[in-house]
Short mmCIF file of C-alpha atoms and ligand atoms in Angstrom, two decimals:
data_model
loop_
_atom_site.label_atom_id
_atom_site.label_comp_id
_atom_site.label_asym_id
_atom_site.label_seq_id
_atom_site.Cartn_x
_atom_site.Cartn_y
_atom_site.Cartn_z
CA UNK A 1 -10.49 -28.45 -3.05
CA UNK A 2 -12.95 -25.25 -3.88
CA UNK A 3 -12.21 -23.72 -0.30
CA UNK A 4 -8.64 -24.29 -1.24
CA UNK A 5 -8.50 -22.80 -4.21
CA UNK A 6 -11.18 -19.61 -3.20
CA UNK A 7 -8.78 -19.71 0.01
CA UNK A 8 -5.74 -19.47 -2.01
CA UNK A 9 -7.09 -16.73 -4.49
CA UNK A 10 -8.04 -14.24 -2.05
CA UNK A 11 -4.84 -14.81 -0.02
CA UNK A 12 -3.15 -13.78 -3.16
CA UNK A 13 -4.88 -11.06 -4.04
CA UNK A 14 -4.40 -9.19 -0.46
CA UNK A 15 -1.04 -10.33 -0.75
CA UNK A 16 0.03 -9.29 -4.17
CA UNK A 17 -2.02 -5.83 -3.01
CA UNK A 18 0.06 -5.41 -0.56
CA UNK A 19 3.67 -6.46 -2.33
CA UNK A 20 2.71 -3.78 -4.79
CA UNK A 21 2.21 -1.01 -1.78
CA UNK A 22 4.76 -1.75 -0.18
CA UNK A 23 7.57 -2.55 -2.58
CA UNK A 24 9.60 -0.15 -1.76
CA UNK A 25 9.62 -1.74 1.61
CA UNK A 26 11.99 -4.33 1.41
CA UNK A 27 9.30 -6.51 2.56
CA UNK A 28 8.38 -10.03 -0.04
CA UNK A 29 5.39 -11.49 -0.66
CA UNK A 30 5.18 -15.23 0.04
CA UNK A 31 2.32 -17.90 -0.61
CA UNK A 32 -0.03 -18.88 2.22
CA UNK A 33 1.57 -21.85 4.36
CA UNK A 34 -1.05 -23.97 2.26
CA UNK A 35 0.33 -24.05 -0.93
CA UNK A 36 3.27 -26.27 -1.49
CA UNK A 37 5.66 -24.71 -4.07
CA UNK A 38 6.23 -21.87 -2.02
CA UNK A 39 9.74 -21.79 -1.67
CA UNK A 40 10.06 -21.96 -5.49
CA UNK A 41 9.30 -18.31 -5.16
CA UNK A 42 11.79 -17.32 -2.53
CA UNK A 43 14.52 -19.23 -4.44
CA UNK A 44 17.47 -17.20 -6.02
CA UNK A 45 18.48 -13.90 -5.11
CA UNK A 46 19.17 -11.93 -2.72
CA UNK A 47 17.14 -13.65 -0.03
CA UNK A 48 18.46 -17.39 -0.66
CA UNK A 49 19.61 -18.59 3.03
CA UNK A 50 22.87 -18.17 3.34
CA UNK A 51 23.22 -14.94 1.52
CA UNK A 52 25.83 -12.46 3.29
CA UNK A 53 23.85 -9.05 2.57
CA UNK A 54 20.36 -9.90 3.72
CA UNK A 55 18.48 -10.90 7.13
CA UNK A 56 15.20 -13.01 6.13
CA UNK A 57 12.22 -12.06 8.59
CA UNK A 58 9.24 -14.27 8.56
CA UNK A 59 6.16 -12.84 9.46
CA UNK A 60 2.60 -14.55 10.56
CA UNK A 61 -0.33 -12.49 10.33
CA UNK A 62 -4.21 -12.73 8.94
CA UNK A 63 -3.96 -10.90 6.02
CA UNK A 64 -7.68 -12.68 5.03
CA UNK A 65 -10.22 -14.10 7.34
CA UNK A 66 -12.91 -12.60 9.54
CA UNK A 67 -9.80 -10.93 11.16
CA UNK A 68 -8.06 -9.58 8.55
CA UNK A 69 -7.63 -5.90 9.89
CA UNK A 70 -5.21 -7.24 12.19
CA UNK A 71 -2.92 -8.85 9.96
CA UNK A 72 -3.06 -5.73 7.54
CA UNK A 73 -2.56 -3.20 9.91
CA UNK A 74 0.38 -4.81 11.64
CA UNK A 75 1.73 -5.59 8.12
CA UNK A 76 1.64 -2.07 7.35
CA UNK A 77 3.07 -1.07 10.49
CA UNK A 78 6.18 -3.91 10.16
CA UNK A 79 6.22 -3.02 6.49
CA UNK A 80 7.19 0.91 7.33
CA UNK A 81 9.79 -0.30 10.25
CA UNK A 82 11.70 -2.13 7.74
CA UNK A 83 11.59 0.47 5.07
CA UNK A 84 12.92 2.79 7.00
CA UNK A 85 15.73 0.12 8.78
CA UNK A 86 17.21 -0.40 5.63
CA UNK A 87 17.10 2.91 4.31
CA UNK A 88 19.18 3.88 7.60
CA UNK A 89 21.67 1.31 6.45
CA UNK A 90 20.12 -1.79 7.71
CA UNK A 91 21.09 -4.04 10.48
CA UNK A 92 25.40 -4.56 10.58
CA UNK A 93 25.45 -3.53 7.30
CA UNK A 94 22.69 -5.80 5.69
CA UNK A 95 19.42 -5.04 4.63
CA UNK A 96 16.02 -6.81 6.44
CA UNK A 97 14.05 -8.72 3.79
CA UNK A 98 10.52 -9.68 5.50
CA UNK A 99 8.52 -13.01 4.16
CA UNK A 100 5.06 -12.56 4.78
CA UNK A 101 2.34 -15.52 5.03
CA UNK A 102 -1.18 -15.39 5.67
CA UNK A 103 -2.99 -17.82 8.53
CA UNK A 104 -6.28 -16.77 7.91
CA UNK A 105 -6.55 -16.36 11.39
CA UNK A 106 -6.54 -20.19 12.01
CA UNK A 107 -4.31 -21.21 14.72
CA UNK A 108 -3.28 -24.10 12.88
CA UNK A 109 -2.06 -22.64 9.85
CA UNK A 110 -0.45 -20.37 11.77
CA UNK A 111 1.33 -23.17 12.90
CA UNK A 112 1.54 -24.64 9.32
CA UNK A 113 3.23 -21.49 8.43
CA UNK A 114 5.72 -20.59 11.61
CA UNK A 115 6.91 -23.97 10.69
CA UNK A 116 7.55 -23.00 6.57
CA UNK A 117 9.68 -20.01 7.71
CA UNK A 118 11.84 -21.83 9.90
CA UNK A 119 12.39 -24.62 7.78
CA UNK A 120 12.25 -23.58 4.45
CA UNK A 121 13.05 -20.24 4.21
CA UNK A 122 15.27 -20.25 7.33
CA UNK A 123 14.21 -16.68 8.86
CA UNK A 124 16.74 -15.28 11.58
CA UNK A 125 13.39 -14.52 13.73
CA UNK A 126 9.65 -14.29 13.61
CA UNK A 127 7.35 -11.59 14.10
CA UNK A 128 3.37 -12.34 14.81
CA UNK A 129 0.87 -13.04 15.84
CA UNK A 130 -1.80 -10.56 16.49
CA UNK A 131 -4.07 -12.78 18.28
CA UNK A 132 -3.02 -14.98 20.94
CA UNK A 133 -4.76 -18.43 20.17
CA UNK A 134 -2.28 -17.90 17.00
CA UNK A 135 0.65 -17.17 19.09
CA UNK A 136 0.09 -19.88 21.43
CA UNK A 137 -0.02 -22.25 18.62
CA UNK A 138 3.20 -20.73 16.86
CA UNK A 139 5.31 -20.11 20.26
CA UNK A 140 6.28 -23.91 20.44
CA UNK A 141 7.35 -23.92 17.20
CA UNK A 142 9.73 -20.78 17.55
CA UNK A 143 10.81 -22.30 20.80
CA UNK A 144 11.93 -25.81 19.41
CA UNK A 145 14.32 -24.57 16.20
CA UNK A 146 15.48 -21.43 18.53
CA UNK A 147 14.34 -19.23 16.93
CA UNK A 148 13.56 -15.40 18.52
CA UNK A 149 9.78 -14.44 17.93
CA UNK A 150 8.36 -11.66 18.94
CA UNK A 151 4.71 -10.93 19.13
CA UNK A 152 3.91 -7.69 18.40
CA UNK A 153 0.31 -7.63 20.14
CA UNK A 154 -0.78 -10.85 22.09
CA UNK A 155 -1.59 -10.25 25.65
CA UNK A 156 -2.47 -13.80 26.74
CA UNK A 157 0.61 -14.37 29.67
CA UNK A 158 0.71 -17.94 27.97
CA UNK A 159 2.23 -17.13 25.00
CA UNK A 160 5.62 -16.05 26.16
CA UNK A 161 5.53 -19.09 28.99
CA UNK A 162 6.14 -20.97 26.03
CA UNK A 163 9.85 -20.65 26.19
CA UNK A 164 13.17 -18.37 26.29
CA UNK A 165 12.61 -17.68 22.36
CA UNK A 166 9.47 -15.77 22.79
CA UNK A 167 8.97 -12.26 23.09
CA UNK A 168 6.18 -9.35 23.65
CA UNK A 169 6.39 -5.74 22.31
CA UNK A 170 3.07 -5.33 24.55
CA UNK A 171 1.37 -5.41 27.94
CA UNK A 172 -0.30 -8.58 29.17
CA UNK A 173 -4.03 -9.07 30.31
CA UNK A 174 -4.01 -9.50 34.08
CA UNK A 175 -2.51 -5.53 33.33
CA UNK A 176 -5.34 -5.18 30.82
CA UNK A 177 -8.03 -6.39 33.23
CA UNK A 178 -6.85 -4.48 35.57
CA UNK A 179 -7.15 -1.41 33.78
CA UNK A 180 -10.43 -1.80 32.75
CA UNK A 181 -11.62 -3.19 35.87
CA UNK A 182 -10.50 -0.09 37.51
CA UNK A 183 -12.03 2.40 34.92
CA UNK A 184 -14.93 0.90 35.77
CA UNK A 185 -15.16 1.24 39.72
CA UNK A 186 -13.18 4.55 39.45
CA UNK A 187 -14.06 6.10 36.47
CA UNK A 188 -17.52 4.97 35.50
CA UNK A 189 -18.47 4.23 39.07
CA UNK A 190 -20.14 1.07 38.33
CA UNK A 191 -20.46 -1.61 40.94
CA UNK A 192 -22.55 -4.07 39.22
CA UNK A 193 -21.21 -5.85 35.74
CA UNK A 194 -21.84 -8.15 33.71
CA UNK A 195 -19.27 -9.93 30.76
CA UNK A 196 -19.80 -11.84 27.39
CA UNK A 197 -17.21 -13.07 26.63
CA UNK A 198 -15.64 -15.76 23.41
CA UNK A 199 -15.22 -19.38 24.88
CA UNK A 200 -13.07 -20.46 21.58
CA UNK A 201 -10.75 -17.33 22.05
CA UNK A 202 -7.50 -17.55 24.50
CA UNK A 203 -7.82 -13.94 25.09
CA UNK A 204 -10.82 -13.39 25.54
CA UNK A 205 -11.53 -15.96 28.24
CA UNK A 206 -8.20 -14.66 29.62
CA UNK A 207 -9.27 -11.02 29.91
CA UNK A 208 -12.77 -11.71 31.35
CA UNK A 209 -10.57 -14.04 34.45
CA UNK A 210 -8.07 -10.71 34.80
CA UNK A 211 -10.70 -8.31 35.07
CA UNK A 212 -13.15 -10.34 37.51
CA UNK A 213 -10.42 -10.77 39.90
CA UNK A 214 -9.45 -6.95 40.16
CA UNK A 215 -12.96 -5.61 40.10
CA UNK A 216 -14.39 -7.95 42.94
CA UNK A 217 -11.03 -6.99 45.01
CA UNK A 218 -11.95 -3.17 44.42
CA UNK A 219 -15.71 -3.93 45.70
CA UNK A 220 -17.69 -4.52 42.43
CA UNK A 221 -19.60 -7.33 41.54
CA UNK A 222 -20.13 -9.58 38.70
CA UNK A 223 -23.39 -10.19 38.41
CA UNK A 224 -23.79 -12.46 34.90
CA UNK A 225 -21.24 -14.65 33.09
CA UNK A 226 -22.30 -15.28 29.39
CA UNK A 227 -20.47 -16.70 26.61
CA UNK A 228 -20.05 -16.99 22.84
CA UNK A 229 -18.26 -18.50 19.86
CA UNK A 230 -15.97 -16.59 17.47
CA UNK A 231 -18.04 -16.57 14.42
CA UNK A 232 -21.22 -16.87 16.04
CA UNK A 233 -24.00 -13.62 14.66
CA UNK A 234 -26.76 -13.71 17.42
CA UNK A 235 -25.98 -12.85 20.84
CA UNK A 236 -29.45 -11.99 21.74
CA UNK A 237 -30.33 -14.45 24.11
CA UNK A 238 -26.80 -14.35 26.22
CA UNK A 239 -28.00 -10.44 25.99
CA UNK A 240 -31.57 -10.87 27.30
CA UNK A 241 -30.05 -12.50 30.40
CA UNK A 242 -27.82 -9.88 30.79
CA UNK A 243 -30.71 -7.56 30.69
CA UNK A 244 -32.81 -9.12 33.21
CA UNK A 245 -30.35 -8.68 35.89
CA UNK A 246 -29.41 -4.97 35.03
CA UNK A 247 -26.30 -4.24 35.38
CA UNK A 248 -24.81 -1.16 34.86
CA UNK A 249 -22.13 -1.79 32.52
CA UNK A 250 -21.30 -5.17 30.26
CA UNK A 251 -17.33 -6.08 29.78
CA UNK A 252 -17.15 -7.68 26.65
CA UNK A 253 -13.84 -8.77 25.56
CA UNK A 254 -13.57 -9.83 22.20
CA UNK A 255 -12.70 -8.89 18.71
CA UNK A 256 -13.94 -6.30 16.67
CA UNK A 257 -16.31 -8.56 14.84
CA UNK A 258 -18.42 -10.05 17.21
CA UNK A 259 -18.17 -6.66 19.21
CA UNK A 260 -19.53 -4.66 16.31
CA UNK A 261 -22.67 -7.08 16.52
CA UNK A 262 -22.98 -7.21 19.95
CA UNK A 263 -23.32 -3.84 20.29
CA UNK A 264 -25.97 -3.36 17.60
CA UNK A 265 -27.77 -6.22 19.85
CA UNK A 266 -27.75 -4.88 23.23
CA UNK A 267 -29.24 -1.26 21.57
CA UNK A 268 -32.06 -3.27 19.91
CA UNK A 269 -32.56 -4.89 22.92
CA UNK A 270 -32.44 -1.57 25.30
CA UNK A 271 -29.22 -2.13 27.39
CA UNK A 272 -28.00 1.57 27.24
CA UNK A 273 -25.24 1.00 29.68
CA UNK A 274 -21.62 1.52 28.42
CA UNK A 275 -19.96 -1.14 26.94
CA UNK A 276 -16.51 -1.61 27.54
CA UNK A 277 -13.50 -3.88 26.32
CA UNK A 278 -10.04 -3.84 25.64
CA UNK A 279 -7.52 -3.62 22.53
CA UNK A 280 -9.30 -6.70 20.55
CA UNK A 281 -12.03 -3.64 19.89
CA UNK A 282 -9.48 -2.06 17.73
CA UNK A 283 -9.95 -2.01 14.51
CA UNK A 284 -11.19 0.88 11.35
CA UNK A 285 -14.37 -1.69 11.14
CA UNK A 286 -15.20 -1.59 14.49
CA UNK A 287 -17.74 1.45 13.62
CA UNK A 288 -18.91 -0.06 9.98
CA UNK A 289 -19.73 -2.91 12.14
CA UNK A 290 -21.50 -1.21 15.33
CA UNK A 291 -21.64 2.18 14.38
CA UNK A 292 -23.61 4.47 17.15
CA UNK A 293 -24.79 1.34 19.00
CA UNK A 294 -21.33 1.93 20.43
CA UNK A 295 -21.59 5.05 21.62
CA UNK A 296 -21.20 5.26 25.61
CA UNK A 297 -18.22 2.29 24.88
CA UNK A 298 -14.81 2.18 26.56
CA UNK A 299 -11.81 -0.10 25.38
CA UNK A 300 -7.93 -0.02 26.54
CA UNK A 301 -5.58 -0.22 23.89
CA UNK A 302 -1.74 0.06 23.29
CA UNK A 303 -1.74 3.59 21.71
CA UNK A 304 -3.64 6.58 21.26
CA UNK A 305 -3.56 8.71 17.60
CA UNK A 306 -4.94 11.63 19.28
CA UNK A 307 -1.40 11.03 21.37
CA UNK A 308 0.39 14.73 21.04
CA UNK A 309 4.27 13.21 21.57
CA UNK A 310 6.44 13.59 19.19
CA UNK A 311 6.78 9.61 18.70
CA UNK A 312 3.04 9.16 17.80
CA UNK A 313 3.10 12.34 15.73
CA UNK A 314 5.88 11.66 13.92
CA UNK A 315 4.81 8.02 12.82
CA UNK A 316 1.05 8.98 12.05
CA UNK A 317 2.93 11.44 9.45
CA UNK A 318 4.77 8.80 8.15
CA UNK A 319 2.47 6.26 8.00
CA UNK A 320 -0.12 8.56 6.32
CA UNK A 321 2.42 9.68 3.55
CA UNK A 322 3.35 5.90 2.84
CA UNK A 323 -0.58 4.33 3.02
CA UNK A 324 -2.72 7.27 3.53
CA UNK A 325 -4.67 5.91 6.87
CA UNK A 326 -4.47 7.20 10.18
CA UNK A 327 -2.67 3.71 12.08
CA UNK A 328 -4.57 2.00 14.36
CA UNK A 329 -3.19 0.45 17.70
CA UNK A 330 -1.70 -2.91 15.79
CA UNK A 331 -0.15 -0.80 13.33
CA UNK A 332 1.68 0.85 16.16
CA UNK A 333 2.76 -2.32 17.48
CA UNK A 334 4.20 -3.77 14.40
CA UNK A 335 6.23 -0.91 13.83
CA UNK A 336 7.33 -1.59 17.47
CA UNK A 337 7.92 -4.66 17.20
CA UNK A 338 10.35 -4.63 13.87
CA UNK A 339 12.07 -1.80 15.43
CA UNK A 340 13.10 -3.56 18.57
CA UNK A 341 14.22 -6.41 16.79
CA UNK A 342 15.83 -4.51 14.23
CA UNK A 343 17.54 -2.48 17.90
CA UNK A 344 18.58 -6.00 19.24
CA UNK A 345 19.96 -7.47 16.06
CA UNK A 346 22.49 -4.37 16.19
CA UNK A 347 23.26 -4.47 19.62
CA UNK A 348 23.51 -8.89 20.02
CA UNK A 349 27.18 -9.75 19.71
CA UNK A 350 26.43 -11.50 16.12
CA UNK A 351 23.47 -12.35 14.17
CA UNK A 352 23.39 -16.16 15.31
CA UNK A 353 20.18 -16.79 17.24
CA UNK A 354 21.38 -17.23 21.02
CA UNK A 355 23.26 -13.85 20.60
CA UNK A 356 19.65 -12.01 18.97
CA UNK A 357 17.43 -13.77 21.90
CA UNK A 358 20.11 -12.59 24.43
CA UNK A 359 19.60 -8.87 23.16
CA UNK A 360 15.96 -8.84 22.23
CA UNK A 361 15.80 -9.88 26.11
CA UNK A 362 18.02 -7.08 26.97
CA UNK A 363 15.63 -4.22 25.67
CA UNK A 364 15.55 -1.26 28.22
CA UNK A 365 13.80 1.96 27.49
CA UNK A 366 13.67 1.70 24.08
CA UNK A 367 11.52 4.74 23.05
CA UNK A 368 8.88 3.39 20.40
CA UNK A 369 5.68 4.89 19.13
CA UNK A 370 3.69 3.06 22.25
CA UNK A 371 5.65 4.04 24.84
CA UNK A 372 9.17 3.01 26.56
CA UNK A 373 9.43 -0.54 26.15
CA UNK A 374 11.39 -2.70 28.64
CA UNK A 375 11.20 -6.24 28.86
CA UNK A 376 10.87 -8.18 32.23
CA UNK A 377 12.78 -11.74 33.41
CA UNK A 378 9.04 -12.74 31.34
CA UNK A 379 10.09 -11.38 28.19
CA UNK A 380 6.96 -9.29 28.75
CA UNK A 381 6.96 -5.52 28.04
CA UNK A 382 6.10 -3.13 30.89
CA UNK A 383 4.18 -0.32 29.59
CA UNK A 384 1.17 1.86 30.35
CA UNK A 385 -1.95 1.43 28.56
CA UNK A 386 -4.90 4.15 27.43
CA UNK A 387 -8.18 4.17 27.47
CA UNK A 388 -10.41 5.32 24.83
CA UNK A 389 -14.17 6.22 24.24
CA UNK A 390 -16.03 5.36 21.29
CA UNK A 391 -17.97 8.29 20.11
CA UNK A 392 -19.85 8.58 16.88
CA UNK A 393 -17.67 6.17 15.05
CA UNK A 394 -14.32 7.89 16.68
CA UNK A 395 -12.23 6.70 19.63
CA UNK A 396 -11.65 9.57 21.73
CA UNK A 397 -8.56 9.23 24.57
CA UNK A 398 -9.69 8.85 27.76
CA UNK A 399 -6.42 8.65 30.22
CA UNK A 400 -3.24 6.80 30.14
CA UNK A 401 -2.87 4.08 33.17
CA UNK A 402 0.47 3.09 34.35
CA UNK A 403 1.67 0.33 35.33
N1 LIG B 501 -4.36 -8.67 22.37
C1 LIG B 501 -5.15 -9.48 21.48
C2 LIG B 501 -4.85 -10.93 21.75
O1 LIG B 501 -3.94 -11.23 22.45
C3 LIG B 501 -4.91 -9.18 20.04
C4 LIG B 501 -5.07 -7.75 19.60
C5 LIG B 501 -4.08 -6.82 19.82
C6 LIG B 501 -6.20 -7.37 18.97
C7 LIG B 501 -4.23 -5.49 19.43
C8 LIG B 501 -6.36 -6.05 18.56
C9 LIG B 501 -5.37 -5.12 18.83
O2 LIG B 501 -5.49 -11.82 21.26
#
């Protein structure tokens, strides 16, 4: 009952934080899946189901939790999409209302709350997760009541192999592995590698398999396997293996977290050889976390801010005038990912939810702030991906790999 109630406070407080910066957003705070008069509060109005002048948006995110960065961010970045939707007139002549709950990155209130949306507050479509343990637990959910989802940042190939419903804004990790297992024997020219990588985390384990594959097929060789548990704070025996067979660079893919505290680790411990990762690395804590250790670090991501086009220029401006932070790669990808849903809803023949999955799956080219998106027979985007170097706290762009 105490972690409820703690659990429940702080929930609230991010959340009512956030209703108050972003009211102008058209965007509605709702209670976390866990408490049980929630749809008292979404009663009446202009949001009741059925109402003819609004579309209800659920979104699933951590806006608490150990990652709550990446429920913030991509609320910020959805939350800036859907201001600007409806102040363009909305979609078909109706303005997007988006219900927000909080999983506390738990897959199974992720679940808990994917279900609340569709049920209670009957949402026309979902957007979330970040991570893609959460996705994979949501997906089925979608998929069952038909409803569209669309991730705005999972990369796990499993989470769109849940079914027809489910969509991806982003690239997948056998792409991701590739990348960074070819920045590494091209780049870096490193041959020997090892990788720690998060046993509880779908990703994670994911990423290490994609990039194993590619680098041993381009010559290189793995020389350690090590693993950890999200949450876990010591990683210094996993590293003093790694050290004693000296490889030349460590992949660790992970979240920002654990990274942060890895890095520190492997410093402490003497491993000077670049670290590298991919886009679960991105977050504004990553440096309060591992500050220099994580100098000589590499990560892919979805989006670079030092990006000079006028797509990432224009949204930085944006973004900065409505929450004055430079936006982060998940950021990016919410806005993407409430855009192109806010694109299909206008282009499906009508707003029922075969017609919106039939047009999300149609999206070709549409120009968004990380690049052209166009979805595949997988409902997986097709996009490049950049690399960027951590340096004194910054991440500095690298190059941009294609697909
Ligand atoms: N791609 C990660 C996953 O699938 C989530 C993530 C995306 C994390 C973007 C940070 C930035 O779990």
């Amino acid at each position: 009952m105490r972690t409820y109630t703690s659990r429940f406070t702080s929930s609230l407080i991010i959340l009512a934080l956030m209703g108050t910066l972003f009211s102008t957003s058209g965007c509605k705070k709702a209670r976390p899946p866990s408490e049980s008069s929630e749809s008292a509060t979404l009663s009446g109005g202009a949001g009741t189901p059925g109402s003819q002048d609004v579309i209800r948006i659920g979104e699933v995110g951590s806006m608490t939790g150990s990652e709550a960065t990446f429920g913030i961010s991509t609320h910020m970045g959805i939350s800036l999409a859907i201001k600007q939707i409806n102040a363009a007139g909305g979609v078909k002549g109706k303005k997007l209302e988006v219900l927000t709950l909080d999983d506390q990155g738990k897959p199974e209130e992720a679940a808990t709350a994917v279900t609340k949306l569709i049920t209670q507050n009957q949402v026309a479509a979902i957007l979330g997760e970040v991570a893609s343990s959460r996705s994979i637990a949501m997906a089925p959910i979608a998929q069952g009541h038909k409803v569209p989802m669309i991730t705005p940042s999972s990369t796990n190939p499993r989470v769109t192999e849940q079914g027809d419903y489910i969509f991806r804004v982003c690239f997948i990790d056998p792409f991701q592995g590739t990348v960074m297992a070819k920045f590494a024997a091209e780049s870096l020219k490193v041959k020997k590698v090892a990788i720690l990588k998060d046993v509880k985390n779908d990703y994670s384990v994911g990423l290490a398999k994609y990039f194993t594959e590619t680098f041993i097929k381009l010559g290189g060789e793995i020389l350690v396997e090590q693993s950890f548990s999200s949450g876990d704070i010591d990683f210094k025996s996993q590293l003093t293996s790694i050290r004693a067979k000296k490889p030349e660079a460590i992949f660790i893919p992970g979240y920002y977290t654990e990274v942060g505290l890895i890095a520190r680790q492997a410093r402490e411990l003497g491993l000077t050889v670049p670290l590298m990762g991919g886009d679960g690395w991105d977050s504004p804590k990553l440096k309060e976390i591992g500050g220099v250790a994580l100098n000589n670090s590499y990560y892919s991501n979805h989006y670079s801010a030092e990006d000079k086009s006028p797509e990432v220029q224009g949204f930085i401006t944006e973004f900065q005038k409505a929450f004055h932070v430079i936006p982060d790669g998940m950021a990016a990808m919410g806005y993407d990912a409430a855009k192109v849903l806010a694109d299909s809803m206008n282009r499906a023949k009508s707003l029922n939810a075969q017609d919106v999955r039939d047009a999300i799956a149609a999206t070709k080219n549409y120009q968004g702030v990380t690049g052209k998106i166009t979805l595949d027979e997988k409902r997986n985007a097709i996009k490049s991906a950049v690399v960027l170097k951590v340096e004194n706290g910054e991440a500095r762009y690298q190059q941009t790999i294609n697909p």
